Coordinates of C-alpha atoms in Angstrom, one line a residue:
K1 CA 44.1 170.8 29.5
M2 CA 40.9 168.9 28.8
T3 CA 41.3 165.8 26.7
V4 CA 38.7 163.6 25.2
K5 CA 39.2 159.8 24.9
A6 CA 37.9 157.9 21.8
I7 CA 36.6 160.7 19.9
K8 CA 35.2 158.3 17.1
M9 CA 33.2 156.2 19.4
P10 CA 29.8 155.3 18.2
C11 CA 26.8 157.2 19.4
T12 CA 25.8 154.5 21.6
T13 CA 28.8 154.6 23.9
P14 CA 29.6 157.1 26.6
N15 CA 31.6 160.3 26.1
V16 CA 34.7 160.1 28.3
Y17 CA 36.2 163.4 29.5
T18 CA 38.8 164.5 31.9
K19 CA 36.6 167.5 33.1
V20 CA 33.2 168.9 32.4
P21 CA 33.2 169.8 28.7
D22 CA 30.9 172.8 28.8
G23 CA 29.8 172.1 25.2
G24 CA 30.6 169.3 22.8
W25 CA 27.8 166.7 22.7
G26 CA 26.1 168.8 25.4
W27 CA 24.8 171.2 22.6
T28 CA 22.9 168.2 21.1
I29 CA 21.6 167.3 24.6
A30 CA 20.4 170.9 24.9
F31 CA 18.6 170.7 21.6
A32 CA 16.9 167.5 22.7
F33 CA 15.9 169.1 26.1
F34 CA 14.2 171.9 24.2
F35 CA 11.8 169.6 22.4
V36 CA 11.3 167.4 25.5
E37 CA 10.2 170.5 27.4
A38 CA 7.8 171.5 24.5
L39 CA 6.3 167.9 24.2
T40 CA 5.8 167.6 28.1
Y41 CA 5.2 170.7 30.0
G42 CA 4.1 172.6 26.8
I43 CA 1.3 170.1 26.2
I44 CA 0.3 170.0 29.9
K45 CA -0.1 173.8 29.8
S46 CA -1.9 173.7 26.5
F47 CA -4.4 171.1 27.6
G48 CA -6.9 173.6 28.6
V49 CA -8.0 174.0 25.1
F50 CA -9.8 170.6 25.4
F51 CA -11.6 171.4 28.7
N52 CA -15.0 172.6 27.1
D53 CA -15.0 169.8 24.6
L54 CA -14.5 167.2 27.4
M55 CA -17.2 168.7 29.6
E56 CA -19.7 168.6 26.8
S57 CA -18.7 165.0 25.6
F58 CA -18.7 163.6 29.1
D59 CA -21.2 165.8 30.6
E60 CA -18.9 166.6 33.6
T61 CA -18.2 169.6 35.6
N62 CA -15.1 171.9 35.3
S63 CA -13.7 170.5 38.6
R64 CA -13.8 166.9 37.6
I65 CA -12.3 167.6 34.2
S66 CA -9.5 169.6 36.0
W67 CA -8.5 166.4 38.0
I68 CA -7.0 165.0 34.7
I69 CA -4.2 167.4 34.8
S70 CA -3.9 167.4 38.6
I71 CA -3.5 163.6 38.5
C72 CA -1.1 163.9 35.6
V73 CA 1.1 166.5 37.5
F74 CA 0.9 164.4 40.6
V75 CA 2.0 161.1 39.1
Q76 CA 4.7 163.1 37.1
T77 CA 6.3 164.5 40.2
F78 CA 5.4 161.6 42.7
T79 CA 7.4 159.0 40.5
A80 CA 10.5 161.2 40.4
P81 CA 12.5 158.9 42.6
L82 CA 11.6 155.9 40.3
S83 CA 12.8 157.8 37.4
T84 CA 16.2 158.4 39.3
V85 CA 16.4 154.7 40.1
L86 CA 15.8 153.6 36.5
S87 CA 18.2 156.1 35.1
N88 CA 20.9 155.1 37.5
R89 CA 20.2 151.4 36.6
F90 CA 19.5 151.4 32.9
G91 CA 20.8 154.9 31.7
H92 CA 19.1 158.1 30.8
R93 CA 18.7 157.1 27.1
F94 CA 16.5 154.0 27.7
V95 CA 14.5 155.7 30.4
V96 CA 13.6 158.7 28.2
M97 CA 12.6 156.6 25.2
A98 CA 10.4 154.5 27.4
G99 CA 8.8 157.6 28.7
G100 CA 8.1 158.9 25.2
V101 CA 6.3 155.6 24.4
L102 CA 4.3 155.9 27.6
I103 CA 3.1 159.5 26.9
S104 CA 2.2 158.6 23.3
T105 CA 0.3 155.5 24.3
G106 CA -1.7 157.4 27.0
M107 CA -2.6 160.3 24.6
V108 CA -3.6 158.0 21.8
T109 CA -5.5 155.8 24.1
A110 CA -7.3 158.8 25.7
S111 CA -8.7 159.8 22.3
F112 CA -10.9 156.7 22.4
A113 CA -12.0 157.3 26.0
R114 CA -15.8 157.1 26.9
T115 CA -15.7 158.5 30.4
V116 CA -13.7 160.9 32.4
V117 CA -12.4 158.0 34.5
D118 CA -10.8 156.7 31.3
M119 CA -9.0 160.0 31.0
Y120 CA -7.8 159.8 34.7
V121 CA -6.0 156.6 33.8
T122 CA -4.8 157.2 30.3
I123 CA -3.6 160.9 30.6
G124 CA -3.4 161.1 34.3
V125 CA -1.4 157.8 35.1
I126 CA 0.0 156.5 31.9
S127 CA 1.0 159.8 30.4
G128 CA 1.9 161.3 33.8
L129 CA 4.4 158.5 34.4
G130 CA 5.8 159.0 30.9
Y131 CA 6.2 162.7 31.5
C132 CA 8.4 162.0 34.6
L133 CA 10.5 159.5 32.8
S134 CA 11.1 161.9 30.0
F135 CA 11.7 165.3 31.5
L136 CA 13.8 164.5 34.8
P137 CA 16.5 162.3 33.1
T138 CA 17.0 164.8 30.3
V139 CA 17.6 167.9 32.6
T140 CA 19.9 165.8 34.8
I141 CA 22.1 164.7 32.1
L142 CA 22.2 168.2 30.5
S143 CA 23.5 169.5 33.7
Q144 CA 26.4 166.9 33.7
Y145 CA 27.6 168.3 30.3
F146 CA 27.8 171.9 31.4
D147 CA 29.6 173.7 34.4
K148 CA 30.2 177.4 33.7
R149 CA 27.4 177.7 31.2
R150 CA 25.0 175.4 33.0
S151 CA 22.5 178.1 34.1
L152 CA 22.4 179.8 30.9
V153 CA 22.2 176.7 28.5
T154 CA 19.4 175.1 30.7
A155 CA 17.4 178.3 30.8
V156 CA 17.5 178.8 27.1
A157 CA 16.7 175.1 26.4
S158 CA 13.8 175.2 28.8
T159 CA 12.0 177.9 26.7
G160 CA 10.7 175.0 24.6
E161 CA 7.8 174.9 27.0
C162 CA 6.9 178.6 26.6
F163 CA 7.1 178.4 22.6
A164 CA 4.9 175.3 22.8
V165 CA 2.3 177.1 25.0
F166 CA 2.4 180.0 22.4
S167 CA 2.1 177.9 19.4
F168 CA 0.3 174.7 20.4
A169 CA -2.8 176.3 21.8
P170 CA -4.0 178.1 18.6
A171 CA -2.7 175.3 16.4
I172 CA -4.7 172.6 18.4
T173 CA -7.8 175.0 18.4
A174 CA -7.6 175.4 14.5
L175 CA -7.2 171.6 14.2
K176 CA -10.3 170.8 16.5
E177 CA -12.4 172.9 14.1
Q178 CA -11.4 170.8 11.2
I179 CA -11.2 167.2 12.5
G180 CA -12.7 167.3 16.0
W181 CA -11.2 167.0 19.5
R182 CA -10.7 163.3 19.5
Y183 CA -8.4 163.2 16.3
S184 CA -6.8 166.3 17.5
L185 CA -5.8 164.5 20.7
L186 CA -4.8 161.6 18.7
S187 CA -2.5 163.8 16.5
V188 CA -0.9 165.3 19.8
G189 CA -0.2 161.7 21.0
V190 CA 1.5 160.8 17.7
L191 CA 3.6 164.0 17.8
Q192 CA 4.8 163.2 21.4
L193 CA 6.2 159.9 20.1
S194 CA 9.2 162.1 18.8
I195 CA 10.3 162.1 22.4
V196 CA 11.7 158.7 21.6
I197 CA 14.1 160.4 19.1
C198 CA 15.2 163.0 21.5
G199 CA 15.8 160.2 24.1
S200 CA 18.1 158.5 21.6
L201 CA 20.4 161.5 21.5
L202 CA 21.2 161.5 25.2
R203 CA 24.7 160.1 25.0
P204 CA 26.1 159.2 28.5
I205 CA 29.0 161.1 30.0
I206 CA 31.9 159.9 32.1
I207 CA 34.3 162.2 33.9
K208 CA 37.6 160.6 34.7
E209 CA 39.8 163.0 36.6
Q210 CA 43.5 162.8 36.4
E211 CA 46.0 164.0 39.1
E212 CA 49.7 164.9 38.5
V213 CA 52.2 163.4 40.9
K214 CA 55.9 164.2 40.9
A215 CA 58.2 161.3 41.4
Q216 CA 61.2 161.5 43.7
P217 CA 64.4 162.7 42.1
P218 CA 66.2 159.6 40.7
E219 CA 69.6 160.4 42.2
E220 CA 68.4 159.7 45.8
P221 CA 69.6 156.6 47.4
T222 CA 67.8 153.4 46.6
E223 CA 66.7 152.7 50.2
T224 CA 64.8 156.1 50.4
K225 CA 62.7 155.3 47.4
Y226 CA 61.3 151.9 48.6
M227 CA 59.0 151.1 51.4
L228 CA 60.6 148.6 53.8
E229 CA 59.4 145.1 53.1
N230 CA 58.6 144.4 56.7
E231 CA 54.9 144.2 57.3
Q232 CA 55.1 146.2 60.4
T233 CA 56.5 149.3 58.9
R234 CA 54.9 149.2 55.4
T235 CA 52.3 152.0 56.3
S236 CA 54.1 155.3 56.5
I237 CA 52.8 158.9 57.0
E238 CA 53.4 159.5 53.3
S239 CA 50.9 156.8 52.3
I240 CA 48.4 158.0 54.9
D241 CA 48.5 161.6 53.7
S242 CA 48.3 161.2 50.0
G243 CA 46.6 157.9 49.6
V244 CA 48.8 157.0 46.6
E245 CA 52.0 155.0 47.0
I246 CA 54.5 156.0 44.4
T247 CA 57.7 153.9 43.9
T248 CA 59.7 152.4 41.1
S249 CA 59.3 148.8 42.3
P250 CA 57.7 146.6 39.9
S251 CA 55.3 145.4 42.3
N252 CA 54.2 148.7 43.4
V253 CA 53.9 150.6 40.1
P254 CA 50.2 150.6 39.0
G255 CA 49.4 149.2 35.7
N256 CA 48.1 152.6 34.2
T257 CA 51.2 154.4 35.6
K258 CA 54.1 155.2 33.4
A259 CA 57.4 156.0 35.3
E260 CA 61.0 156.3 34.3
P261 CA 63.1 154.9 37.2
K262 CA 66.3 156.0 35.8
S263 CA 67.3 159.3 34.2
E264 CA 70.8 160.7 33.4
E265 CA 69.5 164.3 34.5
P266 CA 69.4 164.1 38.2
K267 CA 67.0 167.1 38.6
E268 CA 64.4 166.0 36.3
H269 CA 60.9 165.4 37.7
V270 CA 58.8 162.6 36.2
Q271 CA 55.2 163.5 35.9
I272 CA 53.0 160.5 36.6
L273 CA 49.2 160.6 35.4
V274 CA 47.2 158.5 37.8
E275 CA 43.6 157.9 36.9
T276 CA 41.9 158.4 40.3
N277 CA 39.2 155.7 39.6
S278 CA 41.7 153.1 38.1
T279 CA 43.6 152.2 41.2
P280 CA 41.0 151.6 43.8
P281 CA 38.1 149.3 43.0
E282 CA 35.3 151.4 41.4
P283 CA 32.4 151.7 44.1
K284 CA 28.9 150.5 43.2
T285 CA 26.8 153.2 42.1
K286 CA 23.8 153.8 44.4
L287 CA 20.4 153.6 42.6
L288 CA 19.0 156.3 44.8
D289 CA 21.2 158.2 47.4
F290 CA 19.0 159.2 50.4
S291 CA 21.9 160.6 52.2
V292 CA 20.9 164.0 50.7
M293 CA 18.0 163.9 53.3
R294 CA 20.6 164.4 56.0
D295 CA 21.7 167.7 54.3
Y296 CA 20.0 170.6 56.0
S297 CA 20.5 172.9 53.1
F298 CA 18.7 170.4 50.8
I299 CA 15.8 169.9 53.2
C300 CA 15.3 173.8 53.2
Y301 CA 15.5 173.8 49.4
A302 CA 13.1 171.0 49.2
F303 CA 10.5 172.8 51.3
F304 CA 11.1 175.9 49.1
G305 CA 10.1 173.7 46.2
L306 CA 7.1 172.4 48.0
F307 CA 5.6 175.8 48.8
A308 CA 6.7 177.6 45.7
T309 CA 5.0 174.9 43.5
L310 CA 1.7 176.2 44.7
G311 CA 2.2 179.3 42.7
F312 CA 3.5 177.6 39.5
F313 CA 0.3 176.1 38.0
A314 CA -2.6 177.9 39.5
P315 CA -2.3 181.3 37.9
S316 CA -2.2 179.8 34.4
L317 CA -5.3 177.9 35.1
Y318 CA -7.3 180.9 36.6
I319 CA -6.0 183.9 34.7
I320 CA -8.7 183.5 32.1
P321 CA -11.6 183.0 34.5
L322 CA -10.3 185.9 36.5
S323 CA -10.3 188.1 33.2
L324 CA -13.8 187.0 32.2
S325 CA -15.1 187.8 35.7
L326 CA -13.8 191.4 35.2
G327 CA -15.7 191.6 31.9
I328 CA -12.8 191.2 29.5
G329 CA -13.7 189.3 26.4
K330 CA -12.6 185.8 25.4
D331 CA -10.3 187.1 22.6
H332 CA -8.6 189.6 24.9
S333 CA -8.3 186.9 27.7
A334 CA -6.3 184.6 25.2
Y335 CA -3.9 187.5 24.5
I336 CA -3.2 187.8 28.2
L337 CA -2.2 184.2 28.3
S338 CA -0.1 184.5 25.2
A339 CA 1.6 187.6 26.7
M340 CA 2.4 185.6 29.9
A341 CA 4.0 182.8 27.9
I342 CA 6.1 185.2 25.8
A343 CA 7.3 187.1 29.1
E344 CA 8.3 183.6 30.5
V345 CA 10.6 183.0 27.6
F346 CA 12.5 186.3 28.3
G347 CA 12.5 185.5 32.0
R348 CA 14.2 182.2 31.5
I349 CA 16.8 183.6 29.2
S350 CA 17.5 186.6 31.6
A351 CA 17.8 184.4 34.6
G352 CA 20.3 182.0 32.7
W353 CA 22.3 185.1 31.5
V354 CA 22.6 186.6 35.0
L355 CA 23.3 183.3 36.8
N356 CA 26.0 182.6 34.2
K357 CA 28.1 185.5 35.4
K358 CA 31.1 184.9 37.6
P359 CA 31.5 185.2 40.5
I360 CA 28.0 185.3 41.6
R361 CA 26.0 183.6 44.5
K362 CA 23.2 182.1 42.5
I363 CA 21.1 181.2 45.4
Y364 CA 20.7 184.8 46.4
I365 CA 19.7 185.7 42.8
E366 CA 17.0 182.9 42.9
L367 CA 15.9 184.3 46.3
I368 CA 15.2 187.8 44.8
C369 CA 13.4 186.3 41.9
V370 CA 11.1 184.3 44.2
V371 CA 10.3 187.5 46.3
L372 CA 9.5 189.4 43.1
L373 CA 7.3 186.5 42.0
S374 CA 5.4 186.8 45.2
V375 CA 4.8 190.4 44.7
A376 CA 3.4 189.7 41.2
L377 CA 0.9 187.1 42.6
F378 CA -0.2 189.7 45.3
A379 CA -0.8 192.2 42.5
F380 CA -3.3 190.3 40.5
P381 CA -6.3 190.9 42.7
F382 CA -5.7 194.7 42.4
A383 CA -6.1 194.6 38.6
S384 CA -9.4 195.9 37.5
E385 CA -9.3 196.2 33.7
F386 CA -7.5 194.8 30.7
W387 CA -4.2 196.6 30.7
G388 CA -3.8 196.2 34.4
L389 CA -4.3 192.4 34.1
M390 CA -2.0 192.4 31.1
T391 CA 0.7 194.2 33.1
C392 CA 0.6 191.9 36.0
S393 CA 0.5 188.8 33.6
I394 CA 3.7 190.0 31.8
F395 CA 5.4 190.7 35.1
F396 CA 4.3 187.3 36.5
G397 CA 5.4 185.5 33.3
F398 CA 8.8 187.0 33.4
M399 CA 9.4 186.3 37.1
L400 CA 8.0 182.7 36.6
G401 CA 10.5 182.1 34.0
T402 CA 13.4 183.2 36.1
V403 CA 12.4 180.7 38.8
A404 CA 10.9 177.8 36.8
G405 CA 13.9 177.5 34.5
T406 CA 16.5 177.5 37.3
H407 CA 15.2 175.8 40.4
I408 CA 16.0 172.3 39.5
P409 CA 19.4 173.0 37.9
L410 CA 20.4 175.0 41.0
L411 CA 20.5 171.5 42.8
A412 CA 23.8 171.0 41.1
E413 CA 25.3 174.1 42.8
D414 CA 27.5 173.6 45.7
D415 CA 25.2 175.7 47.9
V416 CA 22.5 172.9 47.7
V417 CA 24.0 169.4 47.0
G418 CA 26.5 169.5 44.1
I419 CA 26.7 167.9 40.8
A420 CA 27.7 164.6 42.2
K421 CA 24.4 164.0 44.0
M422 CA 22.1 165.9 41.7
S423 CA 20.6 162.8 40.1
S424 CA 19.3 161.4 43.5
A425 CA 18.6 165.0 44.8
A426 CA 16.5 165.8 41.8
G427 CA 14.4 162.7 42.3
V428 CA 13.7 163.4 46.0
Y429 CA 13.1 167.1 45.3
V430 CA 10.5 166.6 42.6
F431 CA 8.8 163.8 44.7
I432 CA 8.4 166.4 47.5
Q433 CA 7.0 168.8 45.0
S434 CA 4.3 166.2 44.0
L435 CA 2.3 166.9 47.2
A436 CA 1.9 170.7 46.3
G437 CA 1.3 169.7 42.5
L438 CA -1.6 167.7 43.6
A439 CA -3.1 169.9 46.3
G440 CA -2.4 173.3 44.7
P441 CA -5.0 173.6 42.1
P442 CA -7.8 171.9 44.0
L443 CA -7.0 174.1 47.0
A444 CA -7.3 177.1 44.9
G445 CA -10.6 175.7 43.5
V446 CA -12.0 175.3 47.0
L447 CA -11.1 178.8 48.1
V448 CA -12.8 180.1 44.8
D449 CA -15.9 178.1 45.4
T450 CA -16.0 179.4 49.1
T451 CA -15.4 183.0 48.6
Q452 CA -17.0 183.3 45.0
N453 CA -13.9 185.4 44.1
Y454 CA -11.1 184.3 41.9
S455 CA -8.7 186.6 43.8
S456 CA -8.5 184.1 46.6
A457 CA -6.7 181.7 44.4
F458 CA -4.0 184.2 43.8
Y459 CA -3.6 185.1 47.5
S460 CA -3.2 181.4 48.3
C461 CA -0.4 181.0 45.7
A462 CA 1.2 184.2 46.9
A463 CA 1.2 182.9 50.4
G464 CA 2.9 179.7 49.3
M465 CA 5.6 181.5 47.4
V466 CA 6.3 183.7 50.5
L467 CA 6.8 180.6 52.6
G468 CA 9.1 179.1 49.9
A469 CA 11.1 182.3 50.0
V470 CA 11.6 181.9 53.7
F471 CA 13.0 178.4 53.3
L472 CA 15.0 179.4 50.3
S473 CA 16.7 182.1 52.4
L474 CA 17.8 179.4 54.9
V475 CA 19.7 177.2 52.3
R476 CA 23.0 179.1 52.3
P477 CA 23.2 179.5 56.1
C478 CA 22.5 175.8 56.5
K479 CA 25.3 174.9 54.0
A480 CA 27.8 177.2 55.6
G481 CA 27.2 175.8 59.0
L482 CA 27.4 172.2 57.7
C483 CA 30.7 173.0 56.0
H484 CA 32.1 174.4 59.1
R485 CA 31.2 171.5 61.2
Q486 CA 32.8 169.2 58.6
Q487 CA 36.0 171.0 58.7
Q488 CA 36.1 170.8 62.4
C489 CA 35.5 167.2 62.3
A490 CA 38.3 166.8 59.8
E491 CA 40.7 168.8 61.9
E492 CA 39.9 166.6 64.9
S493 CA 40.4 163.4 63.0
A494 CA 43.8 164.6 61.7
A495 CA 44.9 165.4 65.2
E496 CA 43.7 162.0 66.4
V497 CA 45.8 160.2 63.6
V498 CA 48.9 162.1 64.6
S499 CA 48.5 161.4 68.3
D500 CA 47.8 157.6 67.7
L501 CA 51.2 157.0 65.9
P502 CA 53.3 154.2 67.5
D503 CA 56.4 155.3 69.5
D504 CA 58.6 152.9 67.5
F505 CA 57.6 154.4 64.1
I506 CA 60.5 154.4 61.6
E507 CA 62.3 157.7 61.9
M508 CA 63.0 157.7 58.3
D509 CA 59.4 157.8 57.4
I510 CA 58.7 160.7 59.7
G511 CA 61.5 162.7 58.3
K512 CA 60.2 161.9 54.8
A513 CA 56.6 163.2 55.7
E514 CA 58.0 166.4 57.4
N515 CA 60.4 167.4 54.7
S516 CA 58.5 166.4 51.5
G517 CA 60.2 167.3 48.5
K518 CA 63.7 167.7 50.3
G519 CA 64.7 164.2 50.3
C520 CA 65.2 161.8 53.3
D521 CA 68.3 160.9 55.4
G522 CA 69.5 157.4 54.7
V523 CA 69.5 154.6 57.3

């Protein structure tokens, strides 16, 4: 049964569990992640309301203004490994709080900018770095608090981004009419300072697994319980197999182990709780584990993220220009974007609910969602009027929610890298995504300028999503092949150990290993 140590610890100390709690303080982490999503990605996706004001104030073109968000997204994803290193070194709480300060500083400073280059530095670089330091550690520690409910909780908490897009855009627009775009941007920066409060709630978690070991029956002869003191015969098959030497000798009983060497009932088995990380010296935590790059399944998953990112941001940037080119009014175009945001909420929740079902191969569900998302992108160019575009937007928003809310948490699944390596894997994964995040919107813009048709932007996004689906379909076969090779290596190693045993090995120890649980013959 799961036990929790030191329940009354202050909030600044870690939670120590014997297994993943699937709740507890994790609900507070999910609450914090909801607002972090709203104040990071929600603001990024709502930043388009400032585009016209910035073009008029700085007398710049649309493409130069759009580089503000492109640089921000690039810095946010490119610095993901730095976020992982800092989180492993200083803890998730400190890194997220520092990120909140950077985001607020960048936004507040940008409200006093005089050129678009100032915006590149303040929002693009400073706030972009803050977005990375705030988002990635929060989603990582949330995944550590949940196991069976991980997909559902993460999906629901990630809807903060969708609610932000739905509410912030009209709110900021109304605020601009009252106080102007500069003071509105200043207000947004002050609001984002609340990320510091969210970061203070990220209480660390430590999982200390315990294993139960049955002691030898106490009525057995003493010489069968103790290892021979001779240095040449101290290592036995029993110690090689289990890795834990269990005796009643005072020199061999660990400090955290409680054993009863004598008992009046001869058949009673003594249960010994051994903390797996208390006996051996605790290994030093790697700041960034690049061993995931040797995992073929992770490499395929990283390429999936690289190409799929091409279809994440461009549609939300070009849906309004596409609707205007079709003769749809500005008000109706805004409704289309809002409908997309609402549909994304239902997509995230639905994906989390489906992936929470057991047993289910989550990687295959993700693949189906990516294929359907590709279909949605291909459908946009065929829409010719308001309701057709509205239908495509709702379908795209729903499928985008199923993928966007689950593709990072799926790193914690055994089909990819597993929860133990998720922190490093997430940093490398998001870093690889940065290339597509920087190149995606400008590439779509070049195609639009060349063809004079907004449909080409959606075709490029769909092509990237199809390539992503191809690499995603290879993740499971690569993982299955790797596990099979590891099992063969383990069997070969075990055979070598048995064959390398010395000829004069103690007969008593061999009998002990072969007849575990039945006792040993005396010497």
